[in-house]
Amino acid sequence: MCGIAGIVDPTQPAGALSGQIEQMLARIGHRGPDGAGYVVDDGFAMGTVRLAILDPNAGAQPFGDERGRYWLSYNGEIYNYLELRSELEALGCRFTTHCDTEVVLKAWITWGPDCLPRFNGGFAFALYDRQTGDVFLARDRFGKRPMFYARQGGRLLFASEMKAFLAVPGFEFEQDPEQLSSILGQWTPLPHQSGFRNVESLPMGQWLRLRDGEITLHTYAELRFDEGPEVASEAQALDAIRTRLTRSVELRLRSDVEVGVYLSGGVDSAIVARLAKDFATRPLSTFSVEFEDAEFDESADQRLVSEHLGTRHHAQRITHADIADKTPDAVFHAEVPAFRSAFVPMFILSKRTRAEGIKVILSGEGADEAFLGYDLFKETLLREAWSELPDDVRRARVETLYPHLAHYGPDDIAAVTGLYHQFSVEKMPGLFSHELRFQNGLFSARLVKEAGQPFAAISELVASQCGYQRLSAVEKAQWLEYKTLLPGYLLSTQGERMSLAHGVENRCPFLDPDVFALATSINLKFDDGFVEKRLLREAFRGRLPDRIIEKRKFPYRAPDVAAFAARRPDYLDLVLSEAELSAIPFLNAKFAQKLANKVLSKPASEISTKENQTFLYLLSICLLNRAFVKREGLPEARLPRLERVVDLTEGALA
C-alpha cells in the first residue's frame, strides 16, 4: 500500500519539479510512512510514499525497468502476483525483487493494458513511458484504491488523494455546487466526481492515457452478471461459497508483515476472521469499535466471535467526545462530504490498529453488495412484485421487512404499504431500485420533478451503460451499489482513507472477482431473497456461533448530531455563524444556520434521520471549505525518509 503523486508540465525543467513533487508527497505521507521516492524528467515528475508490506527491503519506488524506459508508481496489492510472476517467467521475464510492484511493471511491458483484467487486487498506479512521453493511470475494477487527476492549462496533476494538490503552486480548490447537489442526492460521489471543480476521480475499472497533451479514457472491466459458474444445487452453491472465499482470504493473507481482522459483530467479518484463523500460524489479532451508547454497540457479538476463534482482541471504545474531537481530521482525510459520523470511529480505530503493530487488516466490505444483504434488495423484490400480490401476502412481507428495527410497528407498516403502492411502478428511468432511497433522502419529490436535479448525473450514468436495461431489477440495484455507495463511501470515506490516514492497508476478501461472479450466479436461484445472505450464512453454519449465523443485518452506525451537541466543539461556528456560512457562495446561509441551531438544540431521540444526514453533510462541506478552499488549519505535511531519487535527464535510455 502506498500513495502516489505526479505532475506533467511541459513548460517546466526537471529541476523545477523536484521541490514540487516532494511537497506533494509530504501531503500524503501518512499513506506510506516507510519511505518515499520520486523520478524527474523534463516536464515530468512522479513519486511514491511507501507502506512496506511485500519484500520491504527491495520495494522502493518509483520502480523502473532495466533500460530505464518505463517507470511505475504503484499503490495497492495484486493478490495473485505469484501466479502472474510464474506466467511472466515462463515468457522470459526475469525478476530482481519479490514484491508485486515489479510484477505489475513487467506485466504492463509484456501485455500492455491487457494486463489489467488479469489483476486480482485493489490497486491504482501511474506509469511513465520515457520513450514516447506517454503517461498512464489505472484503477482496480471495484474502486478500492483512489486516483484523482486535474487539468490546469497545459498541466496535469494526479495523486492518490486530492490534498497532494495543495502543494502545487497556483492550484486553487473550488467546491462545485452541481457535484455537491448530485452527492447530496445519492449520499455519495458518482464514479468520476470529486466534489471540486476541475478535479476528477478516475472511475473504477478504467485506465487513462495522456499523449501529447490529450487525455483518453478506456474501460477494461465492466460489472457483468452473466459470467458466473453453473451451479446445479444448493449443496453445490454452499460448497462453492466456502471454496472461493477460502481462496480469496488465502490470497489476501500474502504479506511479509502480520495481518489482522476488523470485527464488526456481524456475520461478514466473522466469516473473514474464521477463514483467516484457519491459515494463521500465530494468534490472530482482531480489532473492533465499541460505543458508550448502547444503541450503536455490538461489542457482545464482537467478543463472542473473538472468544470462539481464540483471537487476540483489541476493542476501541468510542465516546461522543471522541467523535466530536476527531471529525475535522477525519473529514480532511475523507476529502468528500459525508452524511453520517460512522467513518470517524474507523479513523480512531485505524490509529489504534497501527499502534498495536498491525499494518494490514482484512474486513467484510462487499459482502452485502455481492450476496444481497441490504434491505434495498428486499424492497426492490417486493415493489417489483407488488401489483401481482394479494393484500395478505403484501402485508405479511411488509411486516417482516425490517427485523433489525425494534420500533417497527403498525404505523410504520401502514406508511410503508402506502409508499409501496406509490412506488410500485418506475418513475425515474433505470433507477427503480433506488427511488425509495432518493424519496426518503434529502430532496423532495417536487424538487426532483421541477429541477431534474440532483439525479441528472446518475440518470446519465445508467443511460450510458450498454446492457444495463437488460438486467433484472435486483441486478440493477447491485450495479448501482457497486458504482456508487460502495466505492464512493464504504471503501473510501469509511474504509481506505480512514485506514491509510494512519498507515494501515485494508483488504476485502468479498471484493474478489471470483467471489463476485459466484454470487451473481446463485443469488435468488435457491431462495426468494427475503432472508438476506441466506446462502452465505448457511455456508458457514457450524463454523461460527449460531447467534452470529442467525443475526439479522444490524447496520453499522455511530452517534451523529448528538455527539456534537454534547461536546459543542469550537469548529461548530462554521455552521452556526451566518458570517462563516455566507463565505460559501452556494449556501443559503440563513437556512443553514437555522437548521444547525434547530438540530443541535433538539433531544437526540427527536432528531430525524434526514436532519442527522443534512447536518453532517453541511458540517463536512464547511470543514472541507476551510481546509481545501481557505487552506486554514491544515495539519503539518511530513515527507517520509527519501529512499529513491532518480533524475532521468542525466542519462539516455539503455
XYZ file of C-alpha atoms in Angstrom:
654
model
C 0.000 0.000 0.000
C 1.302 3.390 -0.929
C 0.399 6.862 -2.076
C 1.345 8.276 -5.452
C 1.520 11.750 -6.962
C 2.736 13.317 -10.162
C 2.977 16.381 -12.386
C 3.082 16.633 -16.161
C 4.057 20.175 -17.144
C 5.906 20.593 -20.454
C 6.886 24.160 -19.540
C 8.983 23.064 -16.569
C 12.501 21.559 -16.497
C 13.188 18.653 -14.171
C 14.884 20.783 -11.551
C 11.815 22.967 -11.120
C 9.589 19.959 -10.413
C 11.728 18.206 -7.792
C 10.645 20.505 -4.988
C 7.010 20.353 -6.045
C 6.849 16.565 -6.108
C 8.493 16.366 -2.683
C 5.858 18.690 -1.258
C 3.045 16.727 -2.910
C 4.370 13.512 -1.395
C 4.709 15.174 2.001
C 0.978 15.989 1.898
C 0.143 12.278 1.568
C 2.994 10.928 3.668
C 0.527 9.231 6.032
C -0.277 6.712 3.270
C 3.302 5.443 3.114
C 5.338 6.358 6.168
C 8.055 3.744 5.489
C 9.833 5.656 2.717
C 9.475 7.995 -0.247
C 10.948 8.296 -3.701
C 10.470 10.109 -6.967
C 11.646 10.301 -10.548
C 12.008 13.517 -12.557
C 12.395 14.238 -16.234
C 11.962 17.363 -18.306
C 8.307 18.318 -17.872
C 7.542 15.315 -15.671
C 7.781 14.256 -12.040
C 6.240 11.281 -10.266
C 6.671 9.850 -6.802
C 5.553 7.364 -4.190
C 5.277 7.207 -0.424
C 5.593 3.557 0.559
C 3.945 1.324 3.112
C 6.263 -1.688 3.057
C 4.228 -4.911 3.013
C 5.903 -7.243 0.499
C 9.706 -7.550 0.228
C 10.144 -4.464 2.454
C 13.865 -4.134 1.756
C 13.630 -4.189 -2.046
C 10.366 -2.482 -2.912
C 11.493 1.136 -3.174
C 9.583 3.194 -5.748
C 9.203 4.532 -8.367
C 10.271 1.257 -9.940
C 11.971 1.234 -13.336
C 12.783 -1.425 -15.896
C 16.322 -2.443 -16.822
C 16.575 0.060 -19.705
C 15.119 2.986 -17.797
C 12.261 3.397 -20.276
C 9.280 2.543 -18.045
C 8.742 3.935 -14.545
C 5.979 2.840 -12.194
C 4.442 4.423 -9.100
C 2.102 1.857 -7.640
C -0.468 1.835 -4.832
C -2.161 -1.289 -3.526
C -1.718 -5.019 -3.840
C -2.114 -7.568 -6.633
C -3.051 -10.645 -4.622
C -2.384 -13.120 -7.459
C 1.049 -11.685 -8.147
C 2.839 -15.012 -7.573
C 0.764 -16.734 -10.249
C 1.332 -13.835 -12.660
C 5.038 -13.857 -11.889
C 5.278 -17.541 -12.809
C 3.425 -16.857 -16.056
C 5.772 -13.985 -16.905
C 8.864 -16.000 -16.041
C 7.685 -18.674 -18.480
C 7.640 -15.925 -21.115
C 11.252 -14.998 -20.355
C 10.874 -12.194 -17.788
C 13.481 -12.006 -15.046
C 12.844 -10.538 -11.611
C 15.153 -8.842 -9.128
C 12.670 -8.474 -6.223
C 9.926 -10.494 -4.554
C 7.331 -7.692 -4.494
C 4.219 -7.311 -6.612
C 5.347 -3.877 -7.836
C 7.827 -5.481 -10.213
C 5.154 -7.927 -11.380
C 2.865 -5.017 -12.294
C 5.625 -3.321 -14.291
C 6.688 -6.471 -16.153
C 3.044 -7.347 -16.838
C 2.473 -3.930 -18.418
C 5.650 -4.185 -20.519
C 4.600 -7.670 -21.666
C 0.869 -7.264 -22.211
C 0.218 -3.528 -22.132
C -3.259 -2.541 -20.838
C -4.411 -6.127 -21.436
C -2.678 -6.971 -18.146
C -5.345 -5.096 -16.169
C -8.139 -7.715 -16.366
C -5.621 -10.302 -15.136
C -5.052 -8.434 -11.864
C -6.935 -9.636 -8.793
C -6.439 -6.850 -6.312
C -7.082 -3.362 -5.100
C -4.736 -1.001 -6.886
C -4.088 2.278 -8.628
C -0.908 3.147 -10.466
C 0.805 5.650 -12.720
C 3.234 4.550 -15.410
C 5.564 6.775 -17.435
C 6.958 5.704 -20.801
C 10.026 7.868 -21.233
C 10.488 6.890 -24.862
C 7.051 8.049 -26.027
C 6.333 10.552 -23.254
C 3.005 8.818 -22.551
C 1.611 8.744 -19.020
C -0.862 6.042 -17.995
C -3.133 5.972 -14.930
C -5.164 2.895 -13.929
C -7.550 1.865 -11.171
C -8.891 -1.502 -9.975
C -12.255 -2.894 -11.047
C -14.121 -2.194 -7.779
C -12.611 1.221 -6.984
C -10.790 0.018 -3.903
C -7.838 2.393 -4.360
C -8.212 6.064 -5.324
C -6.845 8.073 -8.229
C -7.588 11.760 -8.793
C -6.409 13.976 -11.618
C -6.743 17.636 -12.523
C -6.083 19.633 -15.678
C -4.842 23.192 -15.273
C -3.942 24.804 -18.547
C -1.320 22.571 -20.104
C -0.505 20.918 -16.776
C -1.821 17.571 -15.495
C -1.715 16.689 -11.806
C -2.520 13.263 -10.385
C -2.467 11.744 -6.911
C -3.957 9.142 -4.598
C -5.504 11.933 -2.548
C -6.520 15.408 -3.636
C -4.729 17.033 -0.710
C -1.480 16.496 -2.648
C -2.637 19.297 -4.956
C -2.470 21.714 -2.017
C 1.309 21.670 -2.503
C 1.204 22.752 -6.148
C 1.859 26.487 -6.742
C -1.082 28.190 -8.398
C -3.588 25.399 -7.821
C -6.809 26.505 -6.142
C -9.658 24.317 -4.924
C -13.247 25.369 -5.605
C -16.239 23.388 -4.391
C -18.629 22.525 -7.215
C -22.309 23.077 -6.286
C -23.527 20.908 -9.168
C -21.442 17.956 -7.976
C -22.394 18.632 -4.365
C -26.057 18.574 -5.376
C -25.524 15.186 -7.001
C -23.582 13.893 -3.984
C -26.392 15.080 -1.727
C -28.955 13.202 -3.800
C -27.115 9.867 -3.799
C -25.330 10.231 -0.405
C -22.068 9.597 -2.257
C -19.954 10.816 -5.179
C -20.515 9.167 -8.544
C -17.511 7.362 -10.066
C -15.964 10.450 -11.716
C -16.878 13.033 -9.067
C -14.602 14.672 -6.505
C -16.810 17.480 -5.180
C -14.379 20.082 -6.558
C -14.343 21.856 -9.909
C -11.784 20.610 -12.426
C -10.761 17.640 -10.282
C -11.874 14.208 -11.425
C -11.766 10.762 -9.942
C -10.684 8.044 -12.351
C -13.650 5.623 -12.339
C -13.161 2.039 -11.235
C -12.234 -0.430 -13.949
C -10.744 2.264 -16.200
C -7.350 3.435 -17.387
C -6.277 6.784 -18.761
C -3.611 7.730 -21.268
C -2.072 11.186 -21.606
C -0.404 11.529 -25.003
C 0.736 14.839 -26.485
C -1.469 16.725 -24.060
C -4.632 14.738 -24.919
C -6.418 12.505 -22.407
C -8.275 9.352 -23.468
C -10.243 7.122 -21.097
C -10.619 3.364 -21.595
C -12.723 0.766 -19.758
C -11.161 -2.635 -19.137
C -13.629 -4.144 -16.635
C -17.401 -3.881 -16.599
C -19.732 -5.267 -13.954
C -21.076 -8.429 -15.561
C -23.842 -10.551 -14.051
C -23.657 -13.413 -16.556
C -20.145 -14.797 -16.108
C -20.558 -16.967 -13.018
C -20.242 -20.756 -12.871
C -23.180 -23.093 -13.426
C -24.400 -24.289 -10.030
C -26.989 -27.060 -10.078
C -27.946 -27.399 -6.403
C -27.899 -25.557 -3.128
C -25.301 -28.001 -1.794
C -23.005 -27.117 -4.694
C -23.621 -23.428 -4.069
C -22.644 -23.718 -0.402
C -19.501 -25.644 -1.259
C -18.544 -23.091 -3.915
C -19.027 -20.218 -1.456
C -16.694 -21.844 1.043
C -14.118 -22.723 -1.613
C -13.970 -19.316 -3.276
C -13.982 -17.314 -0.059
C -11.288 -19.535 1.411
C -9.107 -18.931 -1.640
C -9.838 -15.201 -1.531
C -8.770 -14.926 2.108
C -5.685 -17.046 1.446
C -4.605 -14.672 -1.338
C -5.164 -11.607 0.854
C -3.036 -13.059 3.637
C 0.047 -12.822 1.399
C 2.215 -10.414 3.306
C 5.623 -10.101 4.905
C 4.022 -8.408 7.928
C 1.284 -9.542 10.297
C -2.320 -9.350 9.054
C -5.235 -8.605 11.383
C -9.030 -8.532 11.010
C -11.677 -5.925 11.786
C -14.645 -7.477 13.607
C -17.911 -5.565 13.307
C -20.110 -8.019 15.195
C -21.856 -9.209 12.033
C -21.583 -12.378 10.000
C -19.425 -10.985 7.158
C -16.381 -10.009 9.197
C -16.849 -13.120 11.355
C -16.531 -15.300 8.234
C -13.368 -13.451 7.211
C -11.917 -13.917 10.704
C -12.886 -17.622 10.719
C -11.053 -18.229 7.443
C -8.032 -16.113 8.410
C -7.771 -18.074 11.660
C -7.648 -21.311 9.667
C -4.464 -20.098 7.940
C -2.890 -18.356 10.933
C 0.437 -19.547 12.306
C 0.149 -17.225 15.304
C -2.759 -15.873 17.378
C -4.922 -13.769 15.070
C -5.246 -10.083 16.020
C -8.770 -8.667 15.758
C -9.985 -5.094 16.240
C -13.373 -3.528 16.898
C -15.063 -0.320 17.894
C -17.496 -0.344 20.775
C -19.719 2.549 21.794
C -20.671 4.040 25.111
C -24.107 4.491 23.564
C -25.803 1.072 23.688
C -27.942 1.881 20.635
C -24.870 1.505 18.398
C -22.835 -1.037 20.337
C -22.166 -4.589 19.095
C -19.348 -5.418 21.483
C -21.082 -8.523 22.890
C -21.142 -10.180 19.476
C -17.604 -8.998 18.720
C -16.365 -10.646 21.909
C -18.363 -13.783 21.133
C -16.594 -14.225 17.799
C -13.206 -13.401 19.296
C -13.651 -15.945 22.093
C -14.957 -18.570 19.680
C -11.895 -18.179 17.463
C -9.378 -17.515 20.219
C -8.155 -14.235 18.770
C -6.068 -11.560 20.437
C -8.798 -8.933 20.517
C -8.452 -5.155 20.790
C -11.579 -3.075 21.423
C -11.547 0.690 20.934
C -14.244 2.381 22.990
C -15.819 5.393 21.269
C -17.469 8.262 23.121
C -19.421 11.267 21.890
C -16.373 13.385 22.708
C -14.138 11.174 20.546
C -16.385 11.692 17.529
C -16.650 15.449 18.027
C -12.908 15.860 18.607
C -11.746 13.824 15.610
C -14.309 14.822 12.977
C -12.219 17.660 11.418
C -9.214 15.353 10.963
C -11.367 12.538 9.581
C -13.137 14.856 7.121
C -9.778 16.182 5.923
C -8.689 12.636 5.141
C -12.047 11.715 3.578
C -11.901 14.752 1.232
C -15.594 14.479 0.262
C -18.807 15.351 2.148
C -20.268 12.719 4.468
C -23.798 12.069 5.721
C -23.068 10.159 8.878
C -20.366 10.101 11.533
C -19.629 6.366 11.252
C -16.343 6.980 9.434
C -14.882 8.852 12.418
C -14.678 5.786 14.722
C -12.898 3.958 11.890
C -10.344 6.783 11.777
C -9.768 6.311 15.511
C -9.655 2.511 15.209
C -7.002 2.595 12.478
C -4.747 4.657 14.745
C -5.154 2.018 17.455
C -4.500 -0.755 14.929
C -1.209 0.792 13.820
C -0.217 1.419 17.435
C -0.600 -2.328 18.053
C 1.904 -3.005 15.275
C -0.549 -4.089 12.555
C -0.123 -2.642 9.042
C -2.574 -4.886 7.118
C -6.190 -5.576 8.006
C -8.958 -7.722 6.478
C -12.594 -6.639 6.616
C -16.048 -7.704 5.398
C -16.874 -4.903 2.950
C -18.526 -6.040 -0.247
C -20.490 -8.959 1.212
C -23.814 -7.118 1.299
C -23.444 -5.994 -2.309
C -22.458 -9.452 -3.543
C -24.884 -11.590 -1.516
C -27.888 -9.216 -1.324
C -27.523 -8.182 2.300
C -29.255 -4.806 2.232
C -32.916 -4.028 2.833
C -32.735 -2.261 -0.520
C -32.723 -5.610 -2.341
C -35.726 -6.984 -0.425
C -37.585 -3.737 -1.023
C -36.868 -3.954 -4.748
C -38.124 -7.542 -4.964
C -41.315 -6.684 -3.105
C -42.048 -3.470 -5.007
C -41.432 -5.204 -8.327
C -43.989 -7.921 -7.487
C -46.379 -5.596 -5.624
C -49.124 -5.343 -8.234
C -49.343 -9.143 -8.566
C -49.516 -9.982 -4.853
C -52.714 -10.416 -2.799
C -53.188 -7.953 0.056
C -52.478 -10.552 2.771
C -49.141 -11.515 1.179
C -48.189 -7.862 0.781
C -48.860 -7.198 4.449
C -47.003 -10.319 5.587
C -43.951 -9.271 3.592
C -44.041 -5.702 4.854
C -44.413 -6.857 8.473
C -41.185 -8.892 8.272
C -39.223 -6.471 6.112
C -37.122 -4.770 8.813
C -36.366 -7.282 11.594
C -33.500 -5.128 12.923
C -35.786 -2.180 13.762
C -37.076 -2.682 17.278
C -39.536 0.207 16.957
C -41.061 -1.041 13.682
C -44.783 -1.044 14.433
C -48.272 -0.775 12.917
C -47.925 2.882 11.962
C -44.662 2.153 10.130
C -46.206 -0.829 8.362
C -49.099 1.314 7.159
C -46.722 4.014 5.938
C -44.512 1.534 4.083
C -47.562 -0.071 2.497
C -48.718 3.302 1.194
C -45.253 4.108 -0.069
C -45.038 0.801 -1.932
C -48.375 1.489 -3.609
C -46.876 4.767 -4.800
C -43.526 3.340 -5.900
C -44.516 0.006 -7.437
C -44.032 1.495 -10.918
C -40.741 3.050 -12.028
C -40.758 6.860 -12.031
C -37.093 7.591 -12.808
C -35.829 5.548 -15.775
C -33.270 2.958 -14.745
C -33.377 3.894 -11.063
C -36.375 1.865 -9.847
C -34.488 0.096 -7.071
C -33.170 3.338 -5.575
C -36.252 5.526 -5.873
C -37.237 4.845 -2.261
C -33.806 5.909 -1.050
C -34.000 9.081 -3.108
C -37.551 9.745 -1.928
C -36.551 9.352 1.696
C -33.334 11.275 1.251
C -32.663 14.971 1.468
C -34.521 16.106 -1.659
C -38.278 16.365 -2.078
C -40.071 14.672 -4.965
C -41.268 18.112 -6.045
C -37.703 19.377 -6.369
C -36.740 16.349 -8.435
C -39.731 16.831 -10.730
C -39.207 20.557 -11.189
C -35.425 20.773 -11.404
C -34.375 17.362 -12.703
C -31.602 17.533 -10.128
C -29.757 16.151 -8.274
C -30.290 12.941 -10.226
C -29.351 14.074 -13.732
C -25.787 12.762 -13.417
C -26.772 9.306 -12.176
C -29.527 9.082 -14.792
C -26.930 9.860 -17.443
C -24.607 7.230 -15.959
C -27.132 4.378 -16.200
C -28.369 5.512 -19.623
C -24.827 5.266 -20.988
C -24.286 1.664 -19.857
C -24.657 -0.881 -22.618
C -26.759 -3.820 -21.422
C -27.941 -2.138 -18.225
C -31.599 -2.215 -19.213
C -31.408 -5.975 -19.753
C -30.515 -6.563 -16.097
C -33.173 -7.633 -13.622
C -34.400 -5.105 -11.070
C -32.204 -6.620 -8.351
C -29.159 -6.742 -10.621
C -29.668 -3.068 -11.429
C -29.775 -2.414 -7.682
C -26.489 -4.284 -7.268
C -24.931 -2.432 -10.191
C -25.881 0.906 -8.656
C -24.498 -0.068 -5.248
C -21.215 -1.240 -6.785
C -20.913 2.004 -8.738
C -21.999 4.491 -6.076
C -22.155 3.901 -2.319
C -19.586 1.093 -2.207
C -16.619 2.917 -3.829
C -17.839 6.428 -3.044
C -18.326 5.958 0.694
C -17.857 2.473 2.158
C -14.500 1.682 0.540
C -13.213 5.253 0.640
C -14.559 7.646 3.276
C -15.319 4.894 5.782
C -12.635 2.486 4.599
C -9.433 3.208 2.702
C -8.995 6.880 3.651
C -9.529 6.191 7.356
C -7.128 3.241 7.479
C -4.427 4.902 5.367
C -4.654 8.040 7.495
C -2.551 6.020 9.939
C -0.622 3.789 7.540
C -2.878 0.714 7.666
C -3.766 -1.207 4.485
C -7.253 -2.712 4.332
C -8.076 -5.754 2.198
C -11.574 -7.029 1.362
C -11.969 -10.750 0.534
C -15.550 -10.275 -0.663
C -14.204 -7.948 -3.385
C -12.688 -10.813 -5.310
C -13.714 -11.240 -8.969
C -14.361 -14.963 -8.464
C -16.478 -14.356 -5.362
C -18.476 -11.688 -7.195
C -19.032 -13.962 -10.206
C -20.204 -16.825 -7.991
C -22.617 -14.643 -6.023
C -24.241 -13.281 -9.176
C -24.836 -16.834 -10.417
C -26.536 -18.152 -7.258
C -28.408 -15.147 -5.858
C -32.164 -15.856 -5.842
C -31.589 -19.230 -7.506
C -32.285 -21.262 -4.371
C -34.387 -18.818 -2.317
C -36.633 -15.788 -2.702
C -34.168 -13.236 -1.325
C -36.237 -12.184 1.689
C -33.737 -13.609 4.183
C -30.627 -11.591 3.498
C -27.453 -13.534 2.648
C -29.095 -16.866 3.489
C -26.713 -18.956 1.389
C -23.666 -17.180 2.791
C -24.870 -17.835 6.326
C -25.654 -21.478 5.632
C -22.223 -21.998 4.094
C -20.607 -21.277 7.464
C -23.186 -22.758 9.810
C -21.363 -24.879 12.366
C -18.131 -22.918 11.907
C -19.337 -19.832 13.780
C -21.634 -19.376 16.796
C -25.320 -19.836 15.926
C -26.083 -16.385 17.296
C -23.845 -14.829 14.651
C -25.201 -17.003 11.836
C -28.801 -16.144 12.755
C -28.190 -12.469 13.478
C -30.031 -10.232 11.060
C -28.413 -7.237 9.429
C -27.500 -4.582 12.015
C -26.335 -1.525 10.072
C -23.089 -0.063 11.365
C -23.857 3.415 12.701
C -22.453 5.912 15.193
C -23.903 8.888 17.082
C -24.419 11.797 14.708
C -25.756 15.192 15.850
C -25.903 14.016 19.463
C -22.096 13.759 19.589
C -21.644 17.391 18.543
C -24.455 18.696 20.726
C -22.863 17.072 23.760
C -19.355 18.335 23.072
C -20.015 21.700 21.341
C -16.533 21.965 19.739
C -15.319 25.395 18.622
C -15.471 24.491 14.939
C -19.287 24.382 15.128
C -19.042 28.118 14.469
C -18.639 27.056 10.837
C -22.335 26.069 10.779
C -23.674 28.392 13.489
C -22.232 31.670 12.248
C -24.088 33.354 9.395
C -20.879 35.193 8.502
C -18.968 31.907 8.147
C -21.761 30.330 6.125
C -22.093 33.378 3.878
C -18.467 32.932 2.808
C -19.518 29.782 0.920
C -21.276 31.312 -2.091
C -23.627 28.468 -2.992
C -25.075 28.037 0.520
C -28.249 29.660 1.783
C -26.607 30.971 4.944
C -29.792 31.855 6.840
C -31.399 28.491 6.149
C -28.238 26.565 7.017
C -27.749 28.470 10.271
C -31.375 27.898 11.259
C -31.082 24.175 10.517
C -27.889 23.797 12.578
C -29.336 25.652 15.564
C -32.522 23.619 15.382
C -30.945 20.160 15.359
C -28.285 20.994 17.939
C -30.965 22.102 20.387
C -33.153 19.004 19.987
C -33.050 15.898 22.198
C -31.312 13.103 20.301
C -34.482 10.999 20.246
C -36.326 13.707 18.328
C -33.746 14.203 15.566
C -34.851 12.524 12.349
C -32.587 10.589 10.007
C -32.952 13.342 7.422
C -31.907 16.000 9.960
C -28.873 13.950 11.040
C -27.802 13.488 7.442
C -28.339 17.113 6.485
C -26.368 18.390 9.471
C -23.388 16.076 8.815
C -23.441 16.989 5.134
C -23.472 20.714 5.934
C -20.749 20.394 8.558
C -18.459 18.355 6.305
C -18.874 20.833 3.427
C -17.871 23.651 5.760
C -14.878 21.725 7.100
C -13.737 20.887 3.569
C -14.130 24.532 2.545
C -11.987 25.609 5.485
C -9.212 23.099 4.731
C -9.126 22.924 0.936
C -10.519 26.253 -0.270
C -9.354 28.593 2.505
C -6.369 26.387 3.487
C -6.860 27.014 7.174
C -5.957 24.618 9.972
C -4.024 22.250 7.727
C -2.026 19.552 9.521
C 1.723 19.542 9.093
C 2.946 17.893 5.881
C 5.672 15.310 6.505
C 7.854 13.713 3.850
C 8.960 10.184 4.801
C 12.619 9.271 4.510
C 13.746 9.586 0.895
C 14.939 6.185 -0.319
C 14.979 6.730 -4.083
C 15.522 9.830 -6.249
C 16.105 9.383 -9.982
C 16.914 12.213 -12.394
C 16.228 10.891 -15.892
C 17.769 13.937 -17.569
C 21.213 12.724 -16.537
C 21.274 9.709 -18.842
C 19.881 8.278 -22.059
C 17.864 5.097 -22.399
C 19.945 1.954 -22.123
